[in-house]
């Protein structure tokens, strides 16, 4: 399972809670970024597709390693093509899109002191975001609610 969305949507928090609830490993895609990507974002520059490719390959490898037993990873996965890249490694990947308005996400993002992704890049994240398409396995959930409520919705959707 990939918990996706723009920076500040709660991917890491929700992903960790889902992993715990489902009894499967959790990984944060932020930990897969090479130092050059972190430095670029910290300097206020958005990543491009060339920057993202090796990062997505590493995440895809983690998904493939956890395909049989299950796992949850948080990853922005903003574009359909990025999600396709992940699915090439783990075709059964299921995406949970944490969706919210710009204002809600900006408030959440501002409450994360010390994170390498500055709030100034939120506009570029929303501009890049391509919502889940009809041909993609997944579920969209509103982030303007408690983590427990989000996890309950995702678990209920998995049971369908």
mmCIF file of C-alpha atoms in Angstrom:
data_model
loop_
_atom_site.group_PDB
_atom_site.id
_atom_site.type_symbol
_atom_site.label_atom_id
_atom_site.label_comp_id
_atom_site.label_asym_id
_atom_site.label_seq_id
_atom_site.Cartn_x
_atom_site.Cartn_y
_atom_site.Cartn_z
ATOM 1 C CA UNK A 1 0.000 0.000 0.000
ATOM 2 C CA UNK A 2 1.239 3.453 -0.917
ATOM 3 C CA UNK A 3 -0.075 6.423 1.085
ATOM 4 C CA UNK A 4 0.207 9.305 -1.376
ATOM 5 C CA UNK A 5 -0.419 13.037 -1.505
ATOM 6 C CA UNK A 6 1.245 16.418 -1.454
ATOM 7 C CA UNK A 7 3.759 17.386 1.197
ATOM 8 C CA UNK A 8 2.034 18.017 4.516
ATOM 9 C CA UNK A 9 -1.000 15.829 3.786
ATOM 10 C CA UNK A 10 -0.116 13.422 6.596
ATOM 11 C CA UNK A 11 1.399 10.562 4.599
ATOM 12 C CA UNK A 12 3.975 9.581 7.213
ATOM 13 C CA UNK A 13 1.588 9.810 10.160
ATOM 14 C CA UNK A 14 -1.245 7.961 8.419
ATOM 15 C CA UNK A 15 1.129 5.426 6.867
ATOM 16 C CA UNK A 16 2.687 4.557 10.222
ATOM 17 C CA UNK A 17 -0.775 4.223 11.798
ATOM 18 C CA UNK A 18 -1.951 1.992 8.934
ATOM 19 C CA UNK A 19 1.126 -0.206 9.208
ATOM 20 C CA UNK A 20 0.521 -0.603 12.924
ATOM 21 C CA UNK A 21 -3.202 -1.325 12.488
ATOM 22 C CA UNK A 22 -2.572 -3.854 9.703
ATOM 23 C CA UNK A 23 0.438 -5.430 11.407
ATOM 24 C CA UNK A 24 2.771 -4.852 8.452
ATOM 25 C CA UNK A 25 6.055 -2.934 8.063
ATOM 26 C CA UNK A 26 5.972 0.796 7.363
ATOM 27 C CA UNK A 27 8.572 2.837 5.484
ATOM 28 C CA UNK A 28 8.748 6.573 4.838
ATOM 29 C CA UNK A 29 9.779 7.463 1.282
ATOM 30 C CA UNK A 30 11.532 10.561 2.640
ATOM 31 C CA UNK A 31 14.180 8.155 3.956
ATOM 32 C CA UNK A 32 14.884 6.953 0.390
ATOM 33 C CA UNK A 33 15.867 10.393 -0.968
ATOM 34 C CA UNK A 34 19.529 10.769 -1.873
ATOM 35 C CA UNK A 35 21.277 13.688 -0.123
ATOM 36 C CA UNK A 36 21.229 15.725 -3.361
ATOM 37 C CA UNK A 37 17.418 15.643 -3.471
ATOM 38 C CA UNK A 38 17.106 16.728 0.157
ATOM 39 C CA UNK A 39 19.561 19.587 -0.407
ATOM 40 C CA UNK A 40 17.675 20.709 -3.516
ATOM 41 C CA UNK A 41 14.307 20.757 -1.716
ATOM 42 C CA UNK A 42 15.776 22.406 1.390
ATOM 43 C CA UNK A 43 17.069 25.172 -0.895
ATOM 44 C CA UNK A 44 13.498 25.751 -2.093
ATOM 45 C CA UNK A 45 13.781 24.027 -5.470
ATOM 46 C CA UNK A 46 11.255 21.459 -6.652
ATOM 47 C CA UNK A 47 12.512 18.076 -7.802
ATOM 48 C CA UNK A 48 12.199 17.216 -11.483
ATOM 49 C CA UNK A 49 11.544 13.819 -13.047
ATOM 50 C CA UNK A 50 15.281 13.128 -13.359
ATOM 51 C CA UNK A 51 15.699 13.723 -9.604
ATOM 52 C CA UNK A 52 12.729 11.521 -8.786
ATOM 53 C CA UNK A 53 13.592 8.510 -10.982
ATOM 54 C CA UNK A 54 16.226 6.801 -8.759
ATOM 55 C CA UNK A 55 14.186 7.651 -5.663
ATOM 56 C CA UNK A 56 11.084 6.003 -7.129
ATOM 57 C CA UNK A 57 13.168 2.989 -8.185
ATOM 58 C CA UNK A 58 14.317 2.532 -4.575
ATOM 59 C CA UNK A 59 10.732 2.822 -3.324
ATOM 60 C CA UNK A 60 9.593 0.356 -5.980
ATOM 61 C CA UNK A 61 12.242 -2.068 -4.749
ATOM 62 C CA UNK A 62 10.887 -1.781 -1.205
ATOM 63 C CA UNK A 63 7.358 -2.420 -2.480
ATOM 64 C CA UNK A 64 8.534 -5.483 -4.427
ATOM 65 C CA UNK A 65 10.302 -6.818 -1.321
ATOM 66 C CA UNK A 66 7.056 -6.456 0.671
ATOM 67 C CA UNK A 67 4.598 -7.490 -2.040
ATOM 68 C CA UNK A 68 3.865 -10.973 -0.697
ATOM 69 C CA UNK A 69 3.678 -10.252 3.041
ATOM 70 C CA UNK A 70 2.397 -6.687 2.765
ATOM 71 C CA UNK A 71 3.702 -3.304 3.749
ATOM 72 C CA UNK A 72 2.792 0.374 3.831
ATOM 73 C CA UNK A 73 4.978 3.147 2.469
ATOM 74 C CA UNK A 74 4.371 6.887 2.388
ATOM 75 C CA UNK A 75 5.295 8.423 -0.967
ATOM 76 C CA UNK A 76 4.027 11.550 -2.703
ATOM 77 C CA UNK A 77 3.498 9.629 -5.999
ATOM 78 C CA UNK A 78 2.026 12.810 -7.446
ATOM 79 C CA UNK A 79 1.900 11.807 -11.119
ATOM 80 C CA UNK A 80 0.294 8.808 -12.806
ATOM 81 C CA UNK A 81 3.657 8.039 -14.447
ATOM 82 C CA UNK A 82 5.343 7.909 -11.005
ATOM 83 C CA UNK A 83 2.701 5.466 -9.799
ATOM 84 C CA UNK A 84 3.227 3.439 -12.979
ATOM 85 C CA UNK A 85 6.934 3.282 -12.140
ATOM 86 C CA UNK A 86 6.091 1.898 -8.683
ATOM 87 C CA UNK A 87 3.603 -0.603 -10.144
ATOM 88 C CA UNK A 88 6.286 -1.966 -12.473
ATOM 89 C CA UNK A 89 7.999 -3.242 -9.316
ATOM 90 C CA UNK A 90 4.848 -4.244 -7.432
ATOM 91 C CA UNK A 91 1.839 -4.601 -9.773
ATOM 92 C CA UNK A 92 -0.603 -5.187 -6.903
ATOM 93 C CA UNK A 93 0.165 -1.808 -5.296
ATOM 94 C CA UNK A 94 -2.876 -0.028 -3.892
ATOM 95 C CA UNK A 95 -2.832 3.756 -3.386
ATOM 96 C CA UNK A 96 -4.442 5.797 -0.617
ATOM 97 C CA UNK A 97 -4.606 9.426 -1.778
ATOM 98 C CA UNK A 98 -4.717 11.812 1.182
ATOM 99 C CA UNK A 99 -6.628 14.722 -0.301
ATOM 100 C CA UNK A 100 -7.207 18.184 1.111
ATOM 101 C CA UNK A 101 -7.564 21.816 0.153
ATOM 102 C CA UNK A 102 -4.522 24.034 -0.234
ATOM 103 C CA UNK A 103 -5.444 25.902 2.979
ATOM 104 C CA UNK A 104 -5.830 22.732 5.065
ATOM 105 C CA UNK A 105 -2.550 21.270 3.789
ATOM 106 C CA UNK A 106 -0.671 24.573 4.246
ATOM 107 C CA UNK A 107 -1.807 24.712 7.889
ATOM 108 C CA UNK A 108 -0.686 21.130 8.455
ATOM 109 C CA UNK A 109 2.624 21.682 6.675
ATOM 110 C CA UNK A 110 3.389 24.791 8.728
ATOM 111 C CA UNK A 111 3.059 22.721 11.910
ATOM 112 C CA UNK A 112 6.064 20.522 10.941
ATOM 113 C CA UNK A 113 9.116 22.417 12.162
ATOM 114 C CA UNK A 114 12.437 21.153 10.873
ATOM 115 C CA UNK A 115 11.131 19.239 7.849
ATOM 116 C CA UNK A 116 13.343 19.610 4.764
ATOM 117 C CA UNK A 117 10.393 20.469 2.465
ATOM 118 C CA UNK A 118 9.667 24.202 2.765
ATOM 119 C CA UNK A 119 6.073 25.409 2.617
ATOM 120 C CA UNK A 120 7.044 27.503 -0.421
ATOM 121 C CA UNK A 121 7.015 24.319 -2.546
ATOM 122 C CA UNK A 122 3.387 23.471 -1.768
ATOM 123 C CA UNK A 123 2.104 25.307 -4.862
ATOM 124 C CA UNK A 124 4.386 23.239 -7.108
ATOM 125 C CA UNK A 125 3.181 20.049 -5.405
ATOM 126 C CA UNK A 126 -0.465 20.911 -6.127
ATOM 127 C CA UNK A 127 0.443 21.871 -9.715
ATOM 128 C CA UNK A 128 2.146 18.494 -10.216
ATOM 129 C CA UNK A 129 -0.569 16.390 -8.546
ATOM 130 C CA UNK A 130 -2.558 14.097 -10.828
ATOM 131 C CA UNK A 131 -5.424 12.487 -8.882
ATOM 132 C CA UNK A 132 -5.898 8.738 -9.062
ATOM 133 C CA UNK A 133 -7.333 7.720 -12.427
ATOM 134 C CA UNK A 134 -10.170 5.245 -12.926
ATOM 135 C CA UNK A 135 -7.668 2.568 -13.990
ATOM 136 C CA UNK A 136 -5.660 2.833 -10.754
ATOM 137 C CA UNK A 137 -6.302 0.668 -7.708
ATOM 138 C CA UNK A 138 -6.850 2.944 -4.769
ATOM 139 C CA UNK A 139 -8.998 5.164 -2.638
ATOM 140 C CA UNK A 140 -9.222 8.912 -1.931
ATOM 141 C CA UNK A 141 -9.730 10.116 1.633
ATOM 142 C CA UNK A 142 -10.190 13.648 3.003
ATOM 143 C CA UNK A 143 -7.348 14.640 5.348
ATOM 144 C CA UNK A 144 -9.419 17.138 7.326
ATOM 145 C CA UNK A 145 -10.243 14.585 10.027
ATOM 146 C CA UNK A 146 -8.434 12.593 12.687
ATOM 147 C CA UNK A 147 -5.771 10.021 11.838
ATOM 148 C CA UNK A 148 -7.921 7.324 13.466
ATOM 149 C CA UNK A 149 -10.889 8.259 11.266
ATOM 150 C CA UNK A 150 -8.707 8.124 8.148
ATOM 151 C CA UNK A 151 -7.272 4.735 9.131
ATOM 152 C CA UNK A 152 -10.785 3.415 9.850
ATOM 153 C CA UNK A 153 -11.929 4.510 6.372
ATOM 154 C CA UNK A 154 -8.954 2.887 4.655
ATOM 155 C CA UNK A 155 -9.337 -0.381 6.578
ATOM 156 C CA UNK A 156 -13.056 -0.434 5.733
ATOM 157 C CA UNK A 157 -12.241 0.158 2.054
ATOM 158 C CA UNK A 158 -9.709 -2.697 2.115
ATOM 159 C CA UNK A 159 -12.436 -4.998 3.435
ATOM 160 C CA UNK A 160 -14.685 -4.382 0.427
#
